[in-house]
Coordinates of C-alpha atoms in Angstrom, one line a residue:
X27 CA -34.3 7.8 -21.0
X28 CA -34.3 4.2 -19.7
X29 CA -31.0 2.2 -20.4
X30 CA -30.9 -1.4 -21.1
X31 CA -28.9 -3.5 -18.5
X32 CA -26.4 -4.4 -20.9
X33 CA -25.7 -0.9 -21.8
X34 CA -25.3 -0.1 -18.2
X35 CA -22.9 -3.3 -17.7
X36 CA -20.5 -1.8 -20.8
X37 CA -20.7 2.1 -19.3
X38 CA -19.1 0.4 -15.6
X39 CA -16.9 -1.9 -17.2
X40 CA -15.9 1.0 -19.5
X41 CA -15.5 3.1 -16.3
X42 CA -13.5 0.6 -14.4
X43 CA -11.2 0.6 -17.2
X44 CA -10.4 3.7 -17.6
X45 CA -10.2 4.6 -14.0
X46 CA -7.5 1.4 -13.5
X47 CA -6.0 2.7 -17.1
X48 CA -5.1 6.2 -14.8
X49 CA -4.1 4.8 -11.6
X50 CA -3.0 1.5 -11.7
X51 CA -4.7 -2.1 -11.3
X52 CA -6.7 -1.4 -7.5
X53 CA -7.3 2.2 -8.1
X54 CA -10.9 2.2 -6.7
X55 CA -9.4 0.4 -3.9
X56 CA -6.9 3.3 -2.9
X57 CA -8.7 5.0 0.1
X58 CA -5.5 5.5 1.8
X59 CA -2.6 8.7 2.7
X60 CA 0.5 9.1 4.2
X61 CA 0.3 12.2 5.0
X62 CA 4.3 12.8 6.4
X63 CA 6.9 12.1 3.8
X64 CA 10.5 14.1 3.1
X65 CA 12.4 14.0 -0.2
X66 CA 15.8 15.7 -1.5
X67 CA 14.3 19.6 -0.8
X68 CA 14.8 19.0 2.4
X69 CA 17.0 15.9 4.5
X70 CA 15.2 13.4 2.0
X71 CA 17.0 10.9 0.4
X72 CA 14.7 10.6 -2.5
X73 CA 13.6 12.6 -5.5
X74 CA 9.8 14.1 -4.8
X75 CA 8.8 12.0 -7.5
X76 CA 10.4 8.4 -6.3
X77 CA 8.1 9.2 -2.9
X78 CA 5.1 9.2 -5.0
X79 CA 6.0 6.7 -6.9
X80 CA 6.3 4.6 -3.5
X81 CA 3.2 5.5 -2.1
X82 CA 1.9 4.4 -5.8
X83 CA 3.2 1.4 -5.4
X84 CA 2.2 1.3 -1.5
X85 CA -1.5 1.1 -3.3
X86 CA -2.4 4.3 -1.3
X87 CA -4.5 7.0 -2.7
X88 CA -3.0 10.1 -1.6
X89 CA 0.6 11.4 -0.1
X90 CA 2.0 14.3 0.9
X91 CA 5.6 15.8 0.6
X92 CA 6.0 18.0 3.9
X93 CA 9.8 19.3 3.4
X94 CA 11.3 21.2 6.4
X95 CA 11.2 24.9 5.9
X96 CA 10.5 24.5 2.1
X97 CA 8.1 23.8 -0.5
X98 CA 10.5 23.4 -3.1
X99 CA 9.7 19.7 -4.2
X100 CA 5.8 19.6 -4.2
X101 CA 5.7 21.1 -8.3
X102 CA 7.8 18.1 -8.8
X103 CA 5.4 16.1 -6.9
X104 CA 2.5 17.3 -8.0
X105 CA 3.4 16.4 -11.5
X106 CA 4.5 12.3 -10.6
X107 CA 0.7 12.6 -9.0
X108 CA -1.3 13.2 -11.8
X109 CA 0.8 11.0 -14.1
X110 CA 0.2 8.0 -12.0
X111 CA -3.0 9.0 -10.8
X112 CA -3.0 9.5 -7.2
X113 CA -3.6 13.1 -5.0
X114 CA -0.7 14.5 -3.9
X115 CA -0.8 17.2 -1.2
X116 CA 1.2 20.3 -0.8
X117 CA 2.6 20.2 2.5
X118 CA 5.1 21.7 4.7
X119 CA 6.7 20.6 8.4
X120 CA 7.4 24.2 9.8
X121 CA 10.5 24.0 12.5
X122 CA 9.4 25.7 15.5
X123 CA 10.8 25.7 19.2
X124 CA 8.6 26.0 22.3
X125 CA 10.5 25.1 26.3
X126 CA 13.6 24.4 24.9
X127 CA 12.7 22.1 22.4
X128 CA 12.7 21.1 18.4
X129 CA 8.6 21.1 17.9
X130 CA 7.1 20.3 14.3
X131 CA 4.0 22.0 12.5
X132 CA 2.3 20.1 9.2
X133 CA 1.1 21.9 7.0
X134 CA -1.3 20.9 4.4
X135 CA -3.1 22.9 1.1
X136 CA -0.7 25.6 1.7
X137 CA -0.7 28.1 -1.4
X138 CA 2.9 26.7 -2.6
X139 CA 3.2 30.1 -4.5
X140 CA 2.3 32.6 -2.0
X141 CA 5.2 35.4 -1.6
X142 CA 4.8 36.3 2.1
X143 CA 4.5 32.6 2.5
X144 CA 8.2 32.0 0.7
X145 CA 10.0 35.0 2.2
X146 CA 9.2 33.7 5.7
X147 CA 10.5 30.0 4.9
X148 CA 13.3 31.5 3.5
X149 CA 13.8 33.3 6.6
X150 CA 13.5 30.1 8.7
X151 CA 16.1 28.7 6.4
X152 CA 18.5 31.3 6.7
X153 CA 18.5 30.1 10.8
X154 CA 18.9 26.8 9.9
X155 CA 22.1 27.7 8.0
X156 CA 23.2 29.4 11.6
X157 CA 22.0 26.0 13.5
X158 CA 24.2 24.3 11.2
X159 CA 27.1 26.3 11.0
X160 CA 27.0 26.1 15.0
X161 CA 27.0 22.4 15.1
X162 CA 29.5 22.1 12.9
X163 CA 32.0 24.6 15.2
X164 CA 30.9 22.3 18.4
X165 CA 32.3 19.3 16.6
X166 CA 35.1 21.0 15.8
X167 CA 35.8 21.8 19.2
X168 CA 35.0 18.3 19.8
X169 CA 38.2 16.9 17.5
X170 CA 36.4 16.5 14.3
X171 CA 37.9 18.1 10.9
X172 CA 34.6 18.9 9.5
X173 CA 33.7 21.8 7.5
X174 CA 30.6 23.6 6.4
X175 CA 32.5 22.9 3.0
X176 CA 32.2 19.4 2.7
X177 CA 28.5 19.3 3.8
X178 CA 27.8 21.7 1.3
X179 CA 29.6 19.2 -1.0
X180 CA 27.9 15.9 0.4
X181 CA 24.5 17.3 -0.8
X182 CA 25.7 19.3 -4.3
X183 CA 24.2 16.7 -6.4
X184 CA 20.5 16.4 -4.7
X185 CA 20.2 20.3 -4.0
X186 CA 18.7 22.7 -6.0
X187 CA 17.2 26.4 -4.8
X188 CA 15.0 26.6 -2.4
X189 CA 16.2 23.3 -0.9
X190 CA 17.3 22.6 3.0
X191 CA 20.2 21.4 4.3
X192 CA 20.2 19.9 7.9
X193 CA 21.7 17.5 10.5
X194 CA 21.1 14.3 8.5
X195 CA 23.7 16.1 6.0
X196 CA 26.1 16.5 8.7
X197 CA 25.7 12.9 9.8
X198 CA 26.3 11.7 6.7
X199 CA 29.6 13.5 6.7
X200 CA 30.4 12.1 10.0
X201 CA 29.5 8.5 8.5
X202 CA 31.8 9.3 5.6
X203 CA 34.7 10.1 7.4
X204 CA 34.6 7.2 9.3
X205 CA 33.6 9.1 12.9
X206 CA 30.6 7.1 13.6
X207 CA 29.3 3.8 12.5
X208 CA 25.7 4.8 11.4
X209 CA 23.7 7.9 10.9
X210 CA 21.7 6.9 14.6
X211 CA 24.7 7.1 16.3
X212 CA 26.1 10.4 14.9
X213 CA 22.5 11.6 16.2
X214 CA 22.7 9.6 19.4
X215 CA 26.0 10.9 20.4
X216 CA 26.6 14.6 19.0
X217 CA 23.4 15.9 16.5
X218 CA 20.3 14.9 18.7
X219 CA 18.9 17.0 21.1
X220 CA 20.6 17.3 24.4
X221 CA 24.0 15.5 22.6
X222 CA 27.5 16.8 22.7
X223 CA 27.4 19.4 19.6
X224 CA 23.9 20.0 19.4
X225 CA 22.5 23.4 19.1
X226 CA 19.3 25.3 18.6
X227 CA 19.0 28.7 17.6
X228 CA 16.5 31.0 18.5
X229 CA 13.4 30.5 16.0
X230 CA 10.2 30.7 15.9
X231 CA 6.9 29.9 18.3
X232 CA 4.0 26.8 17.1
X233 CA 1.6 29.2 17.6
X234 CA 3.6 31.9 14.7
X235 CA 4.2 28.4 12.4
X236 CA 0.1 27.6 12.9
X237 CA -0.5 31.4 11.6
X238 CA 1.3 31.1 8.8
X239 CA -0.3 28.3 7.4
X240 CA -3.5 29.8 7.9
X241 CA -2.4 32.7 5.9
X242 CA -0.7 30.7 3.4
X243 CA -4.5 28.9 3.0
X244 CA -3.5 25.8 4.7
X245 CA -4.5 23.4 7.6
X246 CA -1.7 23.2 10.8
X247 CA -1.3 19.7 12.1
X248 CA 1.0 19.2 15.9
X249 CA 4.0 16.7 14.0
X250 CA 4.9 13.5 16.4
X251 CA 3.4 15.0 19.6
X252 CA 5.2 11.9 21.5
X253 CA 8.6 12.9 20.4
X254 CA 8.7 15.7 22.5
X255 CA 8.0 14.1 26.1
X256 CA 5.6 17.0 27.2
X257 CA 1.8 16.0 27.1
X258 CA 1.6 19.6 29.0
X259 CA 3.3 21.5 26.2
X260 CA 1.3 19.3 23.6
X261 CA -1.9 20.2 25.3
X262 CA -1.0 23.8 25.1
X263 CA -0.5 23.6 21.5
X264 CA -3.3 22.0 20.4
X265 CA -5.2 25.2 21.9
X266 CA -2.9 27.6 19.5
X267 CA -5.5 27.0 16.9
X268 CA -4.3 23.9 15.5
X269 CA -6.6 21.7 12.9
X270 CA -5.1 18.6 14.1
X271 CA -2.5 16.1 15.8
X272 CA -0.5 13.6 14.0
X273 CA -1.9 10.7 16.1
X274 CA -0.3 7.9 14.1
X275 CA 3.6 8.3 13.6
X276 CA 6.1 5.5 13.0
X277 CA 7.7 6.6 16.4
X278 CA 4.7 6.2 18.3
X279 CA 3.8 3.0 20.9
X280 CA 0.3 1.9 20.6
X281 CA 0.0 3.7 24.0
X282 CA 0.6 7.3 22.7
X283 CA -1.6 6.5 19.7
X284 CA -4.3 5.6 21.7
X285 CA -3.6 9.1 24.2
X286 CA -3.3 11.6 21.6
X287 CA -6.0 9.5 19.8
X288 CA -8.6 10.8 23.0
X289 CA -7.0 14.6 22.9
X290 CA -7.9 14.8 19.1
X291 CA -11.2 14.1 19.8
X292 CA -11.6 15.6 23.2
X293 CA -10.3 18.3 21.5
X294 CA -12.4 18.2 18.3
X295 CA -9.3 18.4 16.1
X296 CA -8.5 16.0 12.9
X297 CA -6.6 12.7 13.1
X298 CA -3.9 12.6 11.0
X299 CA -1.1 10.0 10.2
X300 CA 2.3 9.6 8.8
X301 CA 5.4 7.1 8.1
X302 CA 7.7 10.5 8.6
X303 CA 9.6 8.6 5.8
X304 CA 13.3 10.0 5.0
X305 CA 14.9 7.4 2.4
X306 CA 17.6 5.5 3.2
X307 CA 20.7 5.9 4.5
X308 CA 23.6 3.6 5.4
X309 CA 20.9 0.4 4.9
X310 CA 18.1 1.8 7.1
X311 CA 15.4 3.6 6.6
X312 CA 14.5 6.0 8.0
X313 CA 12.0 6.8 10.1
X314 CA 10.0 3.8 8.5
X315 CA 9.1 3.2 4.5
X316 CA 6.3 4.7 3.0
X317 CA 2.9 3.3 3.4
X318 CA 3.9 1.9 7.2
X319 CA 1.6 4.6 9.2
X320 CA -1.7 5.7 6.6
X321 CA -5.2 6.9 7.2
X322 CA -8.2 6.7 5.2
X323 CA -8.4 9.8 2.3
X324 CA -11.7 10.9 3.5
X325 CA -9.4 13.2 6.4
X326 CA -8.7 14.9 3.2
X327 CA -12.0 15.9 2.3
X328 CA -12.2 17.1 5.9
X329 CA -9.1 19.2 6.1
X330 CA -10.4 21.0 2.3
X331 CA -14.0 21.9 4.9
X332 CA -11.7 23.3 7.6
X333 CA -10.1 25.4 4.8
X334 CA -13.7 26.6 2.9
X335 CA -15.0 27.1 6.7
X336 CA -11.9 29.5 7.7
X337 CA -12.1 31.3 4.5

């Protein structure tokens, strides 16, 4: 059958329509992710679908909701994605300890419904409730009249089951009361790592975290490797059976991007990237808006290979 050129003009512009009809005015120009985004399941600030409604309005093409220890906003996600027309990954950021320190797994196209997958977050958010409960005893001890009580109460409205609670809760409680100035300091002086009430619980290995994303069908990813001030220990990750590193992070100089940039590829991992956004809180965002740190979508037609070669 041969088409006449006019036909074939009304059949694209007829295409172009529709495709700008489903996902806004620069759809076919959306060949971007964020790939590292939090919401109200987990020490968020927004609702899943607000984050993809940012990254919407971003123009990126794809985002993913990686939660701490829970999957619980990704159905919610899912939905805002197809409604405005963009891809929406399931994703996950496992909490994981390794020499002493708070180390992140990404996961990405994890089964959200797979049972062994759900019992063993729920297990890792059972020992965040300890971590919690400990901090909040340390700051007792420090002067503060805190309770586990009016955390619980700080985040009533935004939590739902499944959900996490964490030390951006606490801080806010902290903020409320009038003990600290801003949600940094409350983590600068007494929630980060190494600060007066800190605490961190025995939990799991990277190497246990990157397992059960493979079993739960998804892809593990080393979160922020330059937040943890160990190239060694990052190096000895990425040979746990990791996919890939996040090499751009809002945290991240231009210096680390460009190091963990070479171990990707000396390494033959992916390259990921991720604004690590958490909402707002007190005025600030936090760690930077959507959209600030992306990566061209065709790492997401990689990661899908990784999963059809592994199973």
């Amino acid at each position: 059958m041969i088409l006449h050129k006019s036909t074939i003009q009304l059949m694209i512009r007829l295409y172009i329509s529709i495709t700008m009809k489903k996902g806004g005015t620069n759809m076919l120009l959306r060949k971007e992710a964020d790939l590292h985004t939090h919401t109200t399941a987990s020490d968020g600030t927004q609702r899943p679908a607000a984050n993809v409604r940012m990254a919407y309005e971003a123009g990126l093409g794809a985002i993913a909701i990686t939660d701490h220890d829970t999957v619980s906003g990704v159905a919610e996600a899912l939905k805002a994605g197809r409604e405005l027309g963009i891809d929406v990954i399931p994703g996950i950021e496992i909490s994981t300890v390794a020499n002493g320190q708070d180390i992140h797994v990404l996961g990405y196209y994890i089964q959200i419904d797979d049972v062994q997958f759900l019992q063993r977050l729920e297990s890792l958010r059972e020992t965040r409730t300890v971590r919690n409960q400990m901090m909040i005893s340390r700051l007792q001890e420090l002067g503060f009249d805190i309770t586990m009580a009016e955390v619980l109460e700080e985040v009533a409205n935004t939590k739902g089951k499944g959900d996490t609670v964490g030390r951006p809760h606490l801080a806010a409680v902290l903020l409320n009361k009038g003990y600290v100035s801003s949600i940094s300091e409350a983590f600068d002086k007494y929630l980060g790592t190494g600060a007066a009430a800190y605490a961190n619980p025995p939990r799991i290995e990277p190497a246990t975290a990157i397992q059960w994303i493979h079993e739960a069908g998804g892809k593990a990813v080393l979160a922020h490797p330059g937040l943890y001030h160990d190239d060694a220990l990052v190096e000895e990750i990425t040979r746990q059976g990791l996919d890939g590193i996040e090499v751009y992070h809002s945290d991240h100089t231009p210096e680390e991007e460009a190091k963990y940039l070479l171990l990707a590829q000396s390494s033959g991992l992916l390259v990921t990237a991720g604004s690590d956004f958490h909402g707002e809180r007190g005025g600030v965002v936090f760690h930077a808006p959507i959209g600030s740190k992306r990566i061209g979508i065709d790492v997401l037609q990689s990661l899908q290979t990784i999963k059809e070669q592994r199973s």
